[in-house]
Amino acid sequence: MMVLTGLWAVLLCACVLGHPKQTTSGGEDMRNCSVTPPYLPVTAVNTTVRLKNLRQQMATKLLDAYIIPDTDAHMSEYIAKHDERRWWISGFSGSAGNAVVSKGKAALWTDSRYWIQAERQMDCNWELHKQVGTLPMATWILAEVPAGGQIGFDPFLFSIDTWKSFELHLQGSNRSLVPIRDNLVDQVWGMERPPLPSQPIYYLQENFTGSTWQDKVTGIRNQMQKHAKAPTAVLLSALDETAWLFNLRSNDIPYNPFFYSYTLLTNSSIRLFVNASRLGDDVRRYLSSDCTGPMCVQIEDYDRIQENVTEYVKGDVRVWLGTEYTTYGLYGVIPKEKLVEDSYSPVMVAKSVKNEKEQKLLRAAHVRDAVAVIRYLVWLEKNVPRGSVNEFSGAEQVDKFRGEEAFSAGPSFETISASGLNAALAHYSPTKEIHRNLSQNEMYLLDSGGQYWDGTTDITRTVHWGIPSSFQKEAYTRVLMGNIDLSRLVFPASTSGRVVEAFARRALWKAGLNYGHGTGHGIGNFLSVHEWPVGFQSNNIAMTKGMFTSIEPGYYQDGAFGIRLEDVALVVEAQTKYGASYLTFEVVSLVPYSRNLIDTHLLLPEQLEYLNQYYKTIQEKIGPELQKRNLEEEYQWLLKNTEPLGHSRSQAHLPASLTILAAATLVLALGQNL
């Protein structure tokens, strides 16, 4: 699954059809702010009063500008409505974009996925800047803020890297960054601001956890003792870190079973910073919060985290933290000599490697998830020809099927249900008001997933119920070849994902095709559908046995169709001739691909062999589950769609030169990056 947009992503379907992260030239702003009164789309939000009130707050702090990021105090990918400050102040609801308000202007920066959306939602108070990163923002600030001016920011909404970047760009300019603890947008938002989530926090039953929280705490403390810098504490800021450590869950964040929290774990104490009113007596007993020993969890008020850390670092201590998810609000109160910094905390790294029980749980979740998706595909085959299905009703139906599975806890993200040209926008999600009907004559892309008490799922399938064009078949087959090539790859242990990522693109590259998004991401056990730090990007950690990652190549033809084939795979030991330490992937997603879109003559013999073995695995693992539930129609569909495939005509092999080049590239990359 790609990073998702909000509600207004549907407005892009008629205007922006590029795939993720693709840069386009933009075009004329659909707003006309030079006439009186200005011409604005009906979807634009009037922010005049909001900005006036914000500038009044800025004046009380002697600020010349104020920076408004698009995140929360935990650097979360998804944020609760309570934290949607940039959306409220600007009217722009996209999931990526940062704003700056000066005394006389207001500006927003976002990438090409959201340009049209921003123009439709922002009024003439706002400038749209079609760039991303801190440098364009800092350049604008330098032009708008006079020498000697002050730029305010909420230190709990700035990552460490963001703060360092702004400091660098403003260095020597006689302009200063000023941390403001009380968020100014919150002050203006006032009573209209959505309340903090207040649902109970609960603990998972032992049969849904890989190990007890006591064992996890002991494991982290053992790492602290072995660390060369001898940290005395670990500070956890990311919400999934605390949720994983204590096997606790709630519903504060959309699609993610997290709750607002921090943890300060020392050699002799455990402090959980949370809204204590949300903890029932059973949870307090579970956490042993009524004692003061080294395995007793002390409950502290969520808002006192900075105060507690400030007090703790007055002693002879060293605090170990992950810089990717710690905000400047906490980082800034720890003396540099008392910091032990890594990109990711030891909890984040430990969470990414699943033990045998966690692997078993995730496999089981994917079996049930496959049943739900297969039921949906069968339902589509019956109903699409009747003209009774649209993108939104389809998304609702697949969510319904998942909701009927055991241990279901809702979707793991907003379902991407996209027909025809809408599938060319990889972030598209329909709404009840704006959607297209599904047609036998168009390709249909479904990217969806579920949260279950035993695991999180994410799978993408692209189908066509009619007669696809030869180019659609070739593009689909080359995407499938990339999926297969990466899934069956054998590589040395501790190889970085970015080193092998090109194998998912090789078949597309051969034909001059490509895709503009990442190839995969980690996935959790009833946690995040995008679980860092696993994946194929440059800032992901090396692949290790026990990690789960998605593998999801794609292709997007602007204005026509989109293809993505996504599976979740477990990193396992490879059986090699000489028994060295090598790894490969075991795919745990178990849904057949679309047979009428596969041009088998393009497949190499080893790719075809892999595909038929995968289909055999699906029959063995999903077939009995369908029969047990008396889902005979779905079972017959499964048998038909997993019949062995053969070459339709003589095999067309990739040139030997390409294979040699790929191997040489991998060897070179391994030498540089292992």
XYZ file of C-alpha atoms in Angstrom:
674
model
C 0.000 0.000 0.000
C 1.237 3.438 -0.894
C 0.985 6.433 1.439
C -2.635 7.538 1.336
C -4.417 10.815 0.821
C -7.376 12.199 2.647
C -10.951 12.674 1.529
C -10.213 15.171 -1.227
C -7.924 12.846 -3.147
C -10.933 11.946 -5.244
C -10.909 15.428 -6.727
C -7.633 14.644 -8.405
C -8.941 11.891 -10.641
C -9.946 14.211 -13.462
C -6.900 16.422 -13.222
C -3.764 14.670 -11.980
C -3.042 11.155 -13.159
C 0.651 10.775 -12.367
C 1.911 8.102 -10.059
C 3.433 8.670 -6.602
C 6.260 11.130 -6.308
C 6.202 11.893 -10.029
C 7.020 15.555 -10.657
C 4.806 17.399 -13.130
C 4.949 20.909 -14.448
C 1.739 21.888 -12.724
C -0.176 24.474 -14.755
C -2.277 27.547 -14.090
C -3.775 27.881 -10.617
C -7.531 27.277 -10.886
C -8.045 30.136 -8.396
C -8.237 33.655 -9.815
C -7.214 35.961 -7.001
C -6.545 38.996 -9.195
C -10.208 39.879 -9.733
C -12.694 41.424 -7.289
C -14.258 39.440 -5.831
C -11.744 36.635 -6.379
C -12.854 33.519 -8.243
C -12.585 30.418 -6.078
C -13.773 26.824 -6.428
C -16.817 26.062 -4.261
C -14.596 23.666 -2.286
C -12.288 26.454 -1.058
C -12.255 27.134 2.683
C -12.472 30.711 3.980
C -9.497 31.152 6.310
C -9.538 34.935 6.739
C -10.713 34.938 10.363
C -8.489 32.013 11.296
C -5.387 33.735 9.966
C -6.304 37.031 11.608
C -6.621 35.327 14.980
C -3.383 33.393 14.486
C -1.478 36.586 13.694
C -2.836 38.139 16.875
C -1.371 35.209 18.801
C 1.913 35.611 16.921
C 2.038 39.290 17.944
C 1.792 38.372 21.621
C 4.923 36.228 21.174
C 6.742 38.865 19.066
C 6.880 36.481 16.109
C 7.323 37.464 12.472
C 6.360 34.018 11.146
C 4.995 30.716 12.435
C 5.640 27.241 10.977
C 2.815 24.675 10.937
C 3.880 21.086 10.067
C 1.557 18.251 9.074
C 2.346 15.810 11.867
C 1.767 15.118 15.555
C 4.043 14.935 18.594
C 5.033 11.363 17.698
C 5.908 11.849 14.014
C 2.971 9.598 13.101
C 2.144 8.785 9.487
C -1.573 8.998 10.227
C -2.774 11.629 12.687
C -5.953 12.061 14.712
C -8.388 14.885 13.914
C -7.227 16.528 17.146
C -3.823 17.096 15.472
C -4.915 18.217 12.004
C -3.674 21.780 12.545
C -2.367 22.433 9.066
C -5.660 21.231 7.581
C -7.680 23.525 9.829
C -5.611 26.670 9.353
C -5.234 26.327 5.555
C -8.277 24.348 4.426
C -5.970 21.878 2.647
C -6.687 18.318 3.805
C -4.004 16.379 1.922
C -1.761 14.078 3.926
C 1.499 15.853 3.007
C 2.244 19.563 3.198
C 3.658 22.210 5.515
C 2.530 25.787 6.063
C 4.128 29.060 7.151
C 2.201 32.154 8.174
C 3.961 35.530 8.275
C 2.586 38.937 9.233
C 1.330 39.561 5.718
C 1.288 36.243 3.854
C 0.459 32.570 4.235
C 2.079 29.816 2.178
C 1.825 26.071 1.782
C 4.345 23.640 0.300
C 3.314 20.245 -1.042
C 4.291 17.765 -3.765
C 2.741 17.148 -7.173
C 0.222 14.598 -5.888
C -1.694 17.387 -4.140
C -1.353 20.518 -6.268
C -4.849 20.372 -7.739
C -6.342 19.417 -4.391
C -4.652 22.375 -2.680
C -5.906 24.799 -5.345
C -9.446 23.542 -4.848
C -9.363 23.824 -1.070
C -7.327 26.954 -0.278
C -8.651 30.481 -0.624
C -6.732 33.516 -1.857
C -5.124 34.091 1.519
C -2.740 31.281 0.609
C 0.158 30.906 -1.783
C 0.753 27.397 -3.136
C 4.413 26.436 -3.525
C 4.991 23.345 -5.641
C 8.095 22.174 -3.809
C 8.940 20.129 -0.745
C 11.685 20.173 1.870
C 12.937 22.742 4.325
C 15.107 24.672 1.841
C 12.200 26.189 -0.175
C 10.417 27.068 3.058
C 13.537 28.626 4.569
C 14.145 30.617 1.378
C 10.607 32.025 1.543
C 11.027 32.838 5.251
C 14.267 34.701 4.568
C 12.443 36.821 1.983
C 9.422 37.538 4.177
C 10.982 37.959 7.627
C 13.228 41.000 8.161
C 16.647 40.758 9.737
C 16.359 40.376 13.472
C 13.023 38.624 13.059
C 11.795 35.595 14.969
C 10.210 32.454 13.521
C 8.083 30.457 15.926
C 7.479 26.723 15.906
C 6.032 24.030 18.157
C 9.057 21.967 19.257
C 6.830 18.887 19.632
C 5.944 19.017 15.934
C 9.531 19.304 14.677
C 11.604 16.219 14.107
C 15.245 16.478 15.055
C 16.247 16.502 11.381
C 13.727 19.236 10.545
C 15.011 21.442 13.333
C 18.643 20.906 12.301
C 17.794 21.665 8.670
C 16.048 24.963 9.463
C 18.882 25.951 11.786
C 21.371 25.312 8.984
C 19.449 27.281 6.363
C 18.884 30.256 8.687
C 22.401 30.267 10.075
C 24.093 33.680 9.807
C 20.892 35.377 8.594
C 20.211 37.290 11.829
C 16.870 35.471 12.067
C 16.143 33.009 14.827
C 13.951 29.976 15.429
C 11.943 30.306 18.624
C 10.319 27.228 20.198
C 6.790 27.983 21.464
C 5.549 25.245 23.790
C 1.858 26.189 23.601
C 0.787 25.622 20.014
C -0.626 28.844 18.554
C -3.003 27.114 16.143
C -4.493 25.274 19.116
C -5.061 28.609 20.820
C -6.993 29.913 17.816
C -8.814 26.655 17.121
C -10.257 26.776 20.615
C -13.516 24.954 21.311
C -13.904 23.918 17.673
C -10.904 21.649 17.971
C -11.863 17.949 18.090
C -11.308 16.463 21.564
C -8.523 14.086 22.429
C -9.433 10.434 21.934
C -10.717 8.919 25.172
C -11.500 5.285 24.422
C -10.162 2.711 26.888
C -6.668 1.330 26.515
C -6.664 -2.469 26.644
C -4.104 -5.261 26.688
C -3.893 -8.112 24.204
C -4.551 -11.627 25.385
C -1.416 -13.775 25.578
C -2.430 -15.909 22.576
C -2.184 -12.784 20.370
C 1.279 -11.668 21.511
C 4.734 -12.939 20.671
C 6.013 -12.551 24.216
C 5.051 -10.901 27.487
C 5.797 -7.251 28.136
C 8.088 -8.340 30.970
C 10.186 -10.397 28.543
C 10.344 -7.474 26.115
C 11.467 -5.063 28.847
C 14.136 -7.549 29.934
C 15.358 -7.857 26.347
C 15.716 -4.077 25.929
C 17.506 -3.782 29.266
C 19.921 -6.486 28.159
C 20.708 -4.419 25.065
C 21.310 -1.381 27.265
C 23.813 -3.309 29.362
C 25.702 -4.551 26.311
C 25.803 -1.157 24.571
C 29.279 0.376 24.317
C 27.990 3.742 25.553
C 26.179 2.207 28.524
C 22.841 4.058 28.282
C 20.890 4.231 31.518
C 17.518 4.809 29.857
C 15.628 4.347 26.589
C 13.160 7.049 25.562
C 10.285 5.926 23.323
C 8.281 8.489 21.346
C 6.704 6.609 18.418
C 3.242 5.367 19.326
C 3.782 1.847 18.021
C 6.885 1.465 20.208
C 4.953 1.760 23.467
C 2.009 -0.238 22.096
C 4.350 -3.088 21.119
C 6.439 -3.001 24.296
C 3.476 -3.414 26.658
C 1.126 -5.327 24.296
C -1.379 -2.503 24.729
C -3.789 -1.171 22.109
C -6.503 1.470 21.600
C -7.974 3.551 18.743
C -6.486 7.061 18.865
C -5.098 7.059 15.324
C -7.143 6.193 12.215
C -6.476 2.614 11.041
C -3.787 2.158 13.711
C -4.510 0.614 17.147
C -2.327 3.080 19.044
C -2.792 5.556 21.869
C -1.030 8.778 22.834
C 1.914 7.775 25.011
C 5.605 7.937 25.796
C 7.829 5.534 27.706
C 10.982 6.156 29.721
C 12.587 2.793 30.479
C 15.593 2.723 32.813
C 17.574 -0.101 34.378
C 15.494 0.139 37.523
C 12.168 1.727 36.563
C 9.483 1.899 33.894
C 7.467 5.062 33.335
C 4.453 5.066 31.019
C 3.195 8.555 30.137
C -0.479 8.326 29.248
C -3.930 9.626 30.148
C -4.377 7.566 33.298
C -8.179 7.813 33.200
C -8.152 5.496 30.201
C -6.575 2.638 32.150
C -9.026 0.306 33.862
C -8.225 -1.657 36.987
C -7.525 -4.753 34.895
C -4.906 -2.904 32.835
C -3.285 -1.473 35.966
C -3.031 -4.959 37.451
C -1.644 -6.249 34.172
C 1.071 -3.553 34.280
C 1.782 -4.091 38.003
C 1.314 -0.367 38.470
C 0.634 -0.647 42.209
C 4.264 -1.345 43.118
C 7.615 0.414 42.684
C 10.038 -2.339 41.668
C 12.048 -2.610 38.421
C 9.220 -4.585 36.744
C 6.422 -2.284 37.894
C 5.043 0.287 35.454
C 4.662 3.741 36.951
C 1.784 5.648 35.355
C 2.665 9.289 34.665
C 0.588 12.058 33.106
C 1.069 12.270 29.342
C 1.699 16.025 29.393
C 4.540 15.710 31.927
C 6.963 13.901 29.629
C 9.197 16.923 28.991
C 9.260 17.802 32.693
C 10.183 14.240 33.651
C 12.940 13.955 31.054
C 14.340 17.344 32.111
C 14.493 16.178 35.709
C 15.940 12.771 34.831
C 18.884 14.143 32.825
C 20.093 16.197 35.799
C 21.718 13.010 37.089
C 24.645 10.931 35.836
C 22.634 9.366 33.020
C 22.676 8.672 29.286
C 19.452 8.513 27.275
C 19.215 6.214 24.265
C 16.726 7.357 21.622
C 15.834 7.005 17.960
C 16.209 10.283 16.109
C 13.645 9.413 13.393
C 10.697 9.600 15.802
C 11.885 11.854 18.624
C 10.820 15.494 18.454
C 12.964 18.496 19.209
C 10.692 19.117 22.214
C 12.338 16.208 24.009
C 15.682 16.111 22.236
C 16.326 19.749 23.082
C 16.150 19.246 26.851
C 18.777 16.469 26.908
C 22.401 17.676 27.122
C 24.361 16.451 24.112
C 26.879 14.601 26.261
C 24.030 12.578 27.755
C 22.559 11.484 24.431
C 22.979 8.058 22.850
C 21.589 8.476 19.341
C 20.606 5.961 16.664
C 18.251 6.436 13.765
C 15.863 3.961 15.373
C 15.413 3.009 19.004
C 16.202 -0.548 20.155
C 12.456 -1.130 20.539
C 11.795 -0.086 16.939
C 14.447 -2.517 15.707
C 13.356 -5.363 17.994
C 9.728 -4.923 16.903
C 10.696 -5.326 13.263
C 11.993 -8.878 13.730
C 9.137 -11.255 14.493
C 9.706 -14.337 16.621
C 8.262 -17.733 15.651
C 4.972 -17.137 17.445
C 4.519 -13.709 15.836
C 5.286 -15.233 12.433
C 2.654 -17.908 13.013
C 0.113 -15.273 14.028
C 0.750 -13.149 10.944
C 0.515 -16.172 8.651
C -2.842 -17.082 10.192
C -4.139 -13.536 9.715
C -3.178 -13.670 6.042
C -5.053 -16.933 5.524
C -8.283 -15.408 6.807
C -7.594 -12.208 4.890
C -7.175 -14.215 1.679
C -10.614 -15.754 2.235
C -12.136 -12.275 2.522
C -10.407 -11.015 -0.641
C -11.347 -14.126 -2.628
C -14.981 -13.752 -1.533
C -14.804 -10.177 -2.797
C -13.309 -11.131 -6.166
C -16.024 -13.746 -6.673
C -18.659 -11.187 -5.682
C -17.246 -8.743 -8.216
C -17.313 -11.276 -11.039
C -21.038 -11.772 -10.428
C -22.032 -8.153 -9.872
C -19.843 -6.012 -12.135
C -21.513 -7.327 -15.330
C -24.850 -6.188 -13.881
C -23.539 -2.634 -13.597
C -24.375 -2.524 -9.906
C -20.912 -1.890 -8.421
C -19.012 1.364 -8.088
C -15.639 2.078 -6.528
C -17.111 3.136 -3.210
C -19.639 0.315 -2.841
C -16.849 -2.089 -3.754
C -14.614 -0.682 -1.013
C -17.470 -1.057 1.464
C -18.040 -4.650 0.388
C -14.443 -5.780 0.834
C -14.403 -4.102 4.263
C -17.606 -6.003 5.075
C -16.086 -9.343 4.104
C -13.023 -8.626 6.236
C -15.226 -7.593 9.135
C -16.807 -11.048 9.097
C -13.449 -12.742 9.682
C -12.381 -13.874 13.139
C -10.440 -11.348 15.226
C -11.197 -8.502 12.801
C -10.510 -4.977 14.083
C -11.318 -2.967 10.955
C -9.316 -1.936 7.865
C -5.599 -1.204 8.134
C -5.891 1.849 5.853
C -8.401 3.596 3.634
C -9.195 1.164 0.817
C -7.900 2.114 -2.624
C -10.663 0.959 -4.959
C -9.895 2.400 -8.396
C -11.336 1.716 -11.837
C -9.860 2.687 -15.174
C -8.085 6.031 -15.228
C -8.531 6.489 -11.462
C -6.151 3.577 -10.893
C -3.429 5.623 -12.590
C -3.466 7.755 -9.444
C -1.867 5.411 -6.932
C -3.257 7.357 -3.961
C -6.856 7.467 -5.126
C -9.663 6.530 -2.735
C -13.356 6.969 -3.647
C -16.066 8.583 -1.556
C -19.800 8.085 -1.406
C -20.254 11.296 -3.383
C -17.476 10.966 -5.967
C -16.643 7.649 -7.620
C -16.808 5.729 -10.900
C -18.757 2.600 -11.768
C -16.774 -0.589 -12.252
C -16.838 -1.842 -15.828
C -16.011 -5.105 -17.584
C -14.078 -3.049 -20.111
C -11.642 -1.428 -17.656
C -8.910 -2.554 -15.326
C -9.707 -2.394 -11.619
C -7.117 -1.974 -8.854
C -7.845 -2.931 -5.253
C -5.262 -2.072 -2.573
C -6.669 -2.959 0.826
C -5.836 -4.487 4.172
C -7.192 -5.492 7.523
C -6.352 -5.178 11.174
C -6.741 -8.413 13.122
C -5.801 -9.170 16.698
C -3.096 -11.493 15.388
C -1.758 -9.432 12.515
C -1.988 -6.616 9.988
C -2.508 -7.283 6.279
C -1.995 -5.369 3.038
C -2.550 -6.782 -0.445
C -3.085 -5.363 -3.933
C -4.618 -7.127 -6.911
C -5.434 -5.714 -10.343
C -8.076 -7.412 -12.491
C -9.857 -7.079 -15.832
C -13.171 -8.834 -16.514
C -13.206 -8.241 -20.256
C -10.565 -8.365 -22.982
C -7.460 -6.363 -22.014
C -5.297 -4.749 -24.655
C -1.964 -6.299 -25.569
C -0.162 -3.416 -23.863
C -2.192 -3.858 -20.666
C -1.271 -7.558 -20.641
C 2.384 -6.843 -21.237
C 2.516 -4.157 -18.550
C 0.700 -6.404 -16.075
C 2.975 -9.346 -16.855
C 6.100 -7.264 -16.438
C 4.853 -6.011 -13.067
C 4.209 -9.639 -12.106
C 7.690 -10.617 -13.285
C 9.162 -7.950 -11.034
C 7.125 -9.208 -8.097
C 8.323 -12.758 -8.768
C 11.968 -11.794 -9.332
C 12.211 -10.016 -5.991
C 10.123 -12.613 -4.129
C 12.337 -15.512 -5.241
C 15.636 -13.659 -4.910
C 18.406 -15.208 -2.794
C 20.734 -12.650 -1.199
C 23.357 -12.464 1.573
C 22.162 -11.935 5.125
C 22.217 -8.296 6.304
C 21.732 -6.959 2.777
C 20.031 -3.571 2.639
C 16.666 -3.600 0.878
C 17.679 -0.746 -1.406
C 20.454 -2.942 -2.820
C 18.028 -5.538 -4.207
C 15.056 -3.268 -4.976
C 15.977 -2.983 -8.666
C 15.069 -6.636 -9.232
C 11.403 -5.609 -8.921
C 11.917 -3.097 -11.751
C 14.138 -5.077 -14.120
C 11.398 -6.497 -16.359
C 9.743 -3.072 -16.602
C 13.024 -1.322 -17.319
C 13.696 -3.726 -20.187
C 10.587 -2.363 -21.915
C 11.245 1.268 -20.978
C 8.633 1.281 -18.208
C 8.900 2.147 -14.521
C 6.948 3.226 -11.457
C 7.491 6.233 -9.216
C 6.799 4.865 -5.735
C 8.645 2.661 -3.281
C 8.754 -1.096 -3.694
C 7.789 -2.125 -0.180
C 7.436 -1.460 3.517
C 7.388 -3.376 6.786
C 4.159 -4.559 8.386
C 3.227 -5.211 12.009
C 1.400 -7.656 14.265
C -1.839 -5.725 14.814
C 0.192 -2.544 14.583
C 1.102 -0.288 11.651
C 0.511 -1.234 8.035
C 3.645 0.818 7.271
C 6.012 -0.480 9.934
C 9.430 1.096 9.961
C 12.340 0.544 9.660
C 11.816 -2.404 7.258
C 11.637 -1.966 3.497
C 13.570 -1.126 0.350
C 14.337 2.575 0.859
C 17.675 4.138 1.674
C 16.755 4.808 5.315
C 15.570 1.255 6.021
C 17.705 -1.163 8.010
C 19.279 -4.314 6.572
C 17.118 -7.355 5.916
C 17.095 -9.911 8.722
C 15.427 -13.283 9.155
C 11.996 -12.766 10.736
C 11.130 -9.448 9.100
C 7.927 -8.989 7.101
C 7.854 -6.637 4.122
C 5.523 -5.864 1.275
C 6.701 -6.355 -2.309
C 4.669 -4.116 -4.620
C 5.886 -3.117 -8.077
C 3.442 -1.342 -10.356
C 2.892 0.578 -13.552
C 0.632 3.609 -14.153
C -0.497 4.824 -17.585
C -1.688 8.409 -17.224
C -5.342 8.833 -18.116
C -5.872 5.132 -18.791
C -5.141 2.535 -16.108
C -2.956 1.530 -13.187
C -1.420 -1.776 -12.144
C 0.001 -2.795 -8.798
C 0.622 -6.294 -7.459
C 1.416 -6.330 -3.758
C 2.193 -9.249 -1.492
C 3.489 -9.440 2.057
C 6.539 -11.655 2.464
C 8.535 -13.037 5.377
C 12.343 -12.943 5.260
C 13.556 -16.530 5.745
C 16.782 -18.488 5.445
C 17.515 -19.657 1.896
C 18.512 -23.246 1.204
C 21.692 -22.860 -0.830
C 24.037 -25.461 -2.271
C 26.872 -24.674 0.121
C 24.836 -23.709 3.168
C 26.151 -20.168 3.585
C 24.186 -17.439 5.405
C 21.744 -16.357 2.718
C 18.154 -15.141 2.806
C 15.071 -15.150 0.598
C 11.365 -14.352 0.887
C 8.342 -16.487 1.734
C 5.158 -14.858 0.422
C 2.307 -15.072 2.951
C -0.340 -13.262 0.867
C -2.398 -16.024 -0.735
C -4.655 -14.670 -3.491
C -4.253 -15.626 -7.183
C -3.302 -13.083 -9.812
C -5.542 -12.252 -12.785
C -5.059 -15.063 -15.333
C -6.361 -13.170 -18.359
C -3.780 -10.430 -17.788
C -0.767 -12.775 -17.751
C 1.127 -13.144 -21.035
C 2.896 -16.386 -20.200
C 5.265 -16.273 -23.169
C 7.037 -13.346 -21.486
C 7.783 -15.417 -18.390
C 11.103 -17.166 -17.960
C 10.882 -20.877 -17.084
C 11.956 -20.224 -13.506
C 9.333 -17.476 -13.153
C 6.610 -19.776 -14.444
C 7.784 -22.545 -12.115
C 7.666 -20.148 -9.165
C 4.185 -18.945 -10.102
C 2.781 -22.467 -10.382
C 4.342 -23.420 -7.058
C 2.763 -20.326 -5.505
C -0.613 -21.382 -6.875
C -0.120 -24.857 -5.437
C 0.585 -23.278 -2.054
C -2.608 -21.215 -2.312
C -4.615 -24.358 -3.060
C -3.077 -26.195 -0.099
C -3.559 -23.388 2.432
C -6.732 -21.602 1.324
C -8.651 -24.464 -0.312
C -9.280 -26.369 2.958
C -10.315 -23.133 4.688
C -12.937 -22.441 2.019
C -14.217 -26.020 2.180
C -14.395 -25.928 5.975
C -16.691 -22.906 5.722
C -18.804 -24.464 2.945
C -17.793 -21.699 0.540
C -18.141 -24.008 -2.460
C -18.451 -21.269 -5.091
C -15.301 -19.595 -3.815
C -13.527 -22.963 -3.684
C -14.328 -23.727 -7.318
C -13.185 -20.215 -8.255
C -9.931 -20.858 -6.420
C -9.309 -24.159 -8.222
C -9.982 -22.529 -11.600
C -7.723 -19.546 -10.921
C -4.824 -21.594 -9.568
C -4.619 -24.146 -12.379
C -1.004 -24.538 -13.541
C 0.023 -22.095 -16.229
C 2.051 -23.032 -19.316
C 3.814 -21.068 -22.014
C 1.434 -19.932 -24.727
C 4.220 -20.096 -27.310
C 7.990 -20.401 -27.529
C 9.835 -18.888 -24.606
C 11.223 -15.389 -25.107
C 14.224 -15.122 -22.797
C 15.780 -11.995 -21.480
C 19.126 -11.342 -23.160
C 22.089 -12.885 -21.389
C 23.708 -9.445 -21.323
C 20.878 -8.140 -19.122
C 21.252 -11.012 -16.678
C 25.011 -10.474 -16.489
C 24.536 -6.736 -16.028
C 22.022 -7.261 -13.218
C 24.315 -9.689 -11.439
C 27.290 -7.370 -11.783
C 25.238 -4.442 -10.475
C 24.154 -6.425 -7.424
C 27.702 -7.580 -6.649
C 28.979 -4.001 -6.893
C 26.175 -2.691 -4.702
C 26.737 -5.375 -2.103
C 30.397 -4.521 -1.929
C 29.551 -0.882 -1.259
C 26.620 -1.260 1.111
C 26.902 -4.385 3.223
